[in-house]
Amino acid sequence: ADAVFWLHATTAYIALRVSLELLFPTNIRGYTAQQYIVTLLHQAALLPLCLISWVAGLLPEAPVVVYLLTGAYLASDSLVNYTPVSGVVAGAERKPAFSWSVHAHHVLTVVLCALGPNLPGPLVAEGAICILLGEGGSLWITVTLLRPNPTNFLIRFYSFLISRVLGVAIAVDIARQIESEIMRAILLAMVIGLAYDNWRTLSAMRKNAKSSGSGSWPF
């Protein structure tokens, strides 16, 4: 049932992305309108709705839905925006794009989202919180691209930093509670890979913010 839901969600995200590409072939600071709209829909609307429904007791399955929706969102992003499909759907408006780093990040996260619903008992919820933190911490990347000002650079940097530190701590706690040594090693290896990628992103954020004249910066 989870696999079917994920396939349906991925198909829906792809259909939405392609439709938006054709309707709004605008490029803003290197990204299309489709990327901005779908990212905001996922991170600022769907996931918060899942969280509210979960807390209110309206959707007990919310943790699993968080995993599956996020996996579908990232899979559709890789397919539509970072393969030759990106050139097909946008026509002459945009050249096909390909990024190994984006695919690597997405594949690792999609695998974690696939493993999440199969974690033992309460670890499912703990992992879902980790996903929510990660997506929430990435939200201000989009906001800052749309509104690049010193305040947004600060919010972007610290929200990304705090969410990643908390996320890694939760992931390590989950790994600590997994009985299988093989599964624990696999999870920790993927977390290390994502942490390295996020550190590179954080370093780039700091560099860009400093060059924008956003005041003094840590590290």
CSV table of C-alpha atoms in Angstrom, one decimal:
chain,number,residue,atom,x,y,z
A,1,ALA,CA,0.0,0.0,0.0
A,2,ASP,CA,2.9,2.4,0.8
A,3,ALA,CA,4.5,1.7,-2.5
A,4,VAL,CA,1.3,2.3,-4.4
A,5,PHE,CA,0.7,5.6,-2.5
A,6,TRP,CA,4.3,6.7,-3.3
A,7,LEU,CA,3.9,5.9,-7.0
A,8,HIS,CA,0.6,7.8,-7.2
A,9,ALA,CA,2.1,10.8,-5.3
A,10,THR,CA,5.2,10.8,-7.5
A,11,THR,CA,3.0,10.7,-10.6
A,12,ALA,CA,0.9,13.6,-9.3
A,13,TYR,CA,4.0,15.7,-8.5
A,14,ILE,CA,5.5,15.0,-12.0
A,15,ALA,CA,2.2,15.9,-13.7
A,16,LEU,CA,2.0,19.1,-11.6
A,17,ARG,CA,5.6,20.0,-12.4
A,18,VAL,CA,5.2,19.5,-16.2
A,19,SER,CA,2.0,21.4,-16.2
A,20,LEU,CA,3.5,24.4,-14.4
A,21,GLU,CA,6.6,24.3,-16.7
A,22,LEU,CA,4.3,24.6,-19.7
A,23,LEU,CA,2.1,27.3,-18.1
A,24,PHE,CA,4.8,29.4,-16.5
A,25,PRO,CA,8.2,28.9,-18.3
A,26,THR,CA,9.7,31.8,-16.2
A,27,ASN,CA,13.2,31.6,-14.9
A,28,ILE,CA,14.0,33.4,-11.6
A,29,ARG,CA,17.7,33.4,-10.4
A,30,GLY,CA,18.4,30.1,-12.1
A,31,TYR,CA,15.2,28.2,-11.1
A,32,THR,CA,11.9,27.9,-12.9
A,33,ALA,CA,8.5,29.1,-11.5
A,34,GLN,CA,7.6,25.4,-11.3
A,35,GLN,CA,10.4,24.7,-8.9
A,36,TYR,CA,9.4,27.6,-6.6
A,37,ILE,CA,5.7,26.7,-6.7
A,38,VAL,CA,6.1,23.0,-6.0
A,39,THR,CA,8.7,23.6,-3.3
A,40,LEU,CA,6.5,26.1,-1.5
A,41,LEU,CA,3.4,23.8,-1.9
A,42,HIS,CA,5.3,20.8,-0.4
A,43,GLN,CA,7.3,22.6,2.4
A,44,ALA,CA,5.0,25.4,3.4
A,45,ALA,CA,1.6,23.8,2.8
A,46,LEU,CA,1.4,20.0,2.6
A,47,LEU,CA,3.9,19.1,5.3
A,48,PRO,CA,2.6,21.6,7.8
A,49,LEU,CA,-0.9,20.3,7.1
A,50,CYS,CA,0.4,16.8,7.9
A,51,LEU,CA,2.0,18.0,11.1
A,52,ILE,CA,-1.2,19.8,12.2
A,53,SER,CA,-3.4,16.8,11.4
A,54,TRP,CA,-0.9,14.5,13.3
A,55,VAL,CA,-0.8,16.7,16.4
A,56,ALA,CA,-4.6,17.1,16.3
A,57,GLY,CA,-5.1,13.3,16.1
A,58,LEU,CA,-6.9,13.7,12.7
A,59,LEU,CA,-4.4,11.7,10.8
A,60,PRO,CA,-2.6,9.0,12.8
A,61,GLU,CA,-0.8,7.8,9.6
A,62,ALA,CA,0.7,11.3,9.2
A,63,PRO,CA,4.4,10.2,9.8
A,64,VAL,CA,4.1,7.6,7.0
A,65,VAL,CA,2.5,10.2,4.7
A,66,VAL,CA,5.4,12.6,5.5
A,67,TYR,CA,7.9,10.0,4.4
A,68,LEU,CA,6.0,9.1,1.2
A,69,LEU,CA,5.2,12.7,0.1
A,70,THR,CA,8.7,13.8,0.6
A,71,GLY,CA,10.1,10.8,-1.3
A,72,ALA,CA,7.7,11.6,-4.1
A,73,TYR,CA,8.6,15.3,-4.1
A,74,LEU,CA,12.3,14.6,-4.4
A,75,ALA,CA,12.0,11.8,-7.0
A,76,SER,CA,9.8,14.1,-9.2
A,77,ASP,CA,12.4,16.9,-8.8
A,78,SER,CA,15.2,14.7,-10.0
A,79,LEU,CA,13.3,13.4,-12.9
A,80,VAL,CA,11.7,16.7,-14.2
A,81,ASN,CA,14.4,19.2,-13.3
A,82,TYR,CA,17.8,17.4,-13.5
A,83,THR,CA,17.5,15.0,-16.5
A,84,PRO,CA,16.9,15.7,-20.2
A,85,VAL,CA,13.2,15.8,-19.4
A,86,SER,CA,13.9,19.4,-18.1
A,87,GLY,CA,14.7,20.4,-21.7
A,88,VAL,CA,11.8,18.6,-23.2
A,89,VAL,CA,9.1,20.2,-21.0
A,90,ALA,CA,10.5,23.7,-21.1
A,91,GLY,CA,11.4,23.6,-24.8
A,92,ALA,CA,13.7,26.5,-25.9
A,93,GLU,CA,13.2,28.3,-22.6
A,94,ARG,CA,15.6,26.1,-20.7
A,95,LYS,CA,18.5,23.8,-21.5
A,96,PRO,CA,18.5,20.2,-20.1
A,97,ALA,CA,20.2,20.2,-16.7
A,98,PHE,CA,22.0,17.3,-14.9
A,99,SER,CA,23.6,17.4,-11.5
A,100,TRP,CA,25.2,14.4,-9.8
A,101,SER,CA,25.2,16.1,-6.4
A,102,VAL,CA,21.4,16.8,-6.6
A,103,HIS,CA,20.7,13.2,-7.6
A,104,ALA,CA,23.0,11.8,-4.9
A,105,HIS,CA,21.3,14.0,-2.3
A,106,HIS,CA,17.8,13.0,-3.6
A,107,VAL,CA,18.6,9.3,-3.8
A,108,LEU,CA,19.9,9.2,-0.3
A,109,THR,CA,16.8,11.0,1.1
A,110,VAL,CA,14.4,8.9,-1.0
A,111,VAL,CA,16.0,5.7,0.4
A,112,LEU,CA,15.7,7.1,3.9
A,113,CYS,CA,12.0,8.0,3.2
A,114,ALA,CA,11.5,4.4,1.9
A,115,LEU,CA,13.1,2.9,5.0
A,116,GLY,CA,11.3,5.2,7.5
A,117,PRO,CA,7.8,3.6,7.5
A,118,ASN,CA,9.5,0.2,8.2
A,119,LEU,CA,11.3,1.3,11.3
A,120,PRO,CA,10.3,-0.3,14.6
A,121,GLY,CA,7.3,1.3,16.4
A,122,PRO,CA,8.0,4.8,17.8
A,123,LEU,CA,11.1,5.3,15.6
A,124,VAL,CA,8.7,5.9,12.6
A,125,ALA,CA,7.5,9.0,14.3
A,126,GLU,CA,11.0,10.1,15.3
A,127,GLY,CA,12.2,9.7,11.8
A,128,ALA,CA,9.2,11.7,10.5
A,129,ILE,CA,10.1,14.6,12.8
A,130,CYS,CA,13.6,14.4,11.3
A,131,ILE,CA,12.1,14.8,7.8
A,132,LEU,CA,9.9,17.6,8.9
A,133,LEU,CA,12.9,19.4,10.4
A,134,GLY,CA,14.9,19.0,7.2
A,135,GLU,CA,12.2,20.3,4.9
A,136,GLY,CA,11.3,23.1,7.3
A,137,GLY,CA,15.0,24.1,7.5
A,138,SER,CA,15.2,24.2,3.7
A,139,LEU,CA,12.1,26.4,3.2
A,140,TRP,CA,13.9,29.7,3.6
A,141,ILE,CA,16.3,28.7,0.7
A,142,THR,CA,13.4,29.3,-1.6
A,143,VAL,CA,12.2,32.4,0.3
A,144,THR,CA,15.6,34.0,0.1
A,145,LEU,CA,15.9,33.3,-3.6
A,146,LEU,CA,12.7,35.1,-4.1
A,147,ARG,CA,13.5,37.9,-1.6
A,148,PRO,CA,17.3,38.2,-1.3
A,149,ASN,CA,17.8,40.6,1.6
A,150,PRO,CA,20.0,40.5,4.7
A,151,THR,CA,17.2,39.4,7.0
A,152,ASN,CA,16.4,36.4,4.8
A,153,PHE,CA,20.0,35.5,4.4
A,154,LEU,CA,20.3,35.3,8.2
A,155,ILE,CA,17.1,33.3,8.6
A,156,ARG,CA,18.1,30.9,5.9
A,157,PHE,CA,21.5,30.3,7.4
A,158,TYR,CA,20.4,29.7,11.0
A,159,SER,CA,17.2,27.7,10.1
A,160,PHE,CA,19.3,25.4,7.9
A,161,LEU,CA,22.0,25.1,10.5
A,162,ILE,CA,19.7,24.4,13.4
A,163,SER,CA,17.5,22.0,11.5
A,164,ARG,CA,20.5,20.0,10.3
A,165,VAL,CA,22.1,19.8,13.8
A,166,LEU,CA,18.8,18.6,15.3
A,167,GLY,CA,18.2,16.2,12.4
A,168,VAL,CA,21.6,14.5,12.7
A,169,ALA,CA,21.1,14.2,16.4
A,170,ILE,CA,17.7,12.5,15.9
A,171,ALA,CA,19.1,10.2,13.2
A,172,VAL,CA,21.9,9.1,15.4
A,173,ASP,CA,19.4,8.4,18.2
A,174,ILE,CA,17.3,6.3,15.8
A,175,ALA,CA,20.4,4.4,14.7
A,176,ARG,CA,21.3,3.8,18.3
A,177,GLN,CA,17.9,2.0,18.8
A,178,ILE,CA,18.1,-0.2,15.7
A,179,GLU,CA,19.1,-3.8,16.7
A,180,SER,CA,20.5,-4.9,13.3
A,181,GLU,CA,24.1,-3.8,13.1
A,182,ILE,CA,23.9,-3.9,9.3
A,183,MET,CA,20.9,-1.6,9.2
A,184,ARG,CA,22.5,0.7,11.7
A,185,ALA,CA,25.7,0.9,9.6
A,186,ILE,CA,23.7,1.6,6.5
A,187,LEU,CA,21.6,4.4,8.2
A,188,LEU,CA,24.7,6.0,9.7
A,189,ALA,CA,26.5,5.9,6.3
A,190,MET,CA,23.6,7.7,4.6
A,191,VAL,CA,23.3,10.2,7.4
A,192,ILE,CA,27.1,11.0,7.1
A,193,GLY,CA,26.7,11.4,3.3
A,194,LEU,CA,23.7,13.8,3.8
A,195,ALA,CA,25.5,15.7,6.6
A,196,TYR,CA,28.6,16.2,4.3
A,197,ASP,CA,26.3,17.5,1.5
A,198,ASN,CA,24.5,19.8,3.9
A,199,TRP,CA,27.8,21.1,5.2
A,200,ARG,CA,28.8,22.1,1.7
A,201,THR,CA,25.5,23.8,1.2
A,202,LEU,CA,25.9,25.7,4.6
A,203,SER,CA,29.3,26.8,3.6
A,204,ALA,CA,28.0,28.2,0.3
A,205,MET,CA,25.2,30.0,2.2
A,206,ARG,CA,27.7,31.6,4.5
A,207,LYS,CA,29.9,32.7,1.6
A,208,ASN,CA,27.0,34.2,-0.4
A,209,ALA,CA,25.5,35.9,2.7
A,210,LYS,CA,28.9,37.5,3.6
A,211,SER,CA,29.3,38.8,0.1
A,212,SER,CA,25.9,40.3,0.2
A,213,GLY,CA,26.8,42.5,3.1
A,214,SER,CA,24.6,40.9,5.6
A,215,GLY,CA,26.7,41.8,8.6
A,216,SER,CA,29.0,39.7,10.8
A,217,TRP,CA,28.9,35.9,10.4
A,218,PRO,CA,29.9,32.9,12.6
A,219,PHE,CA,32.6,30.3,11.8
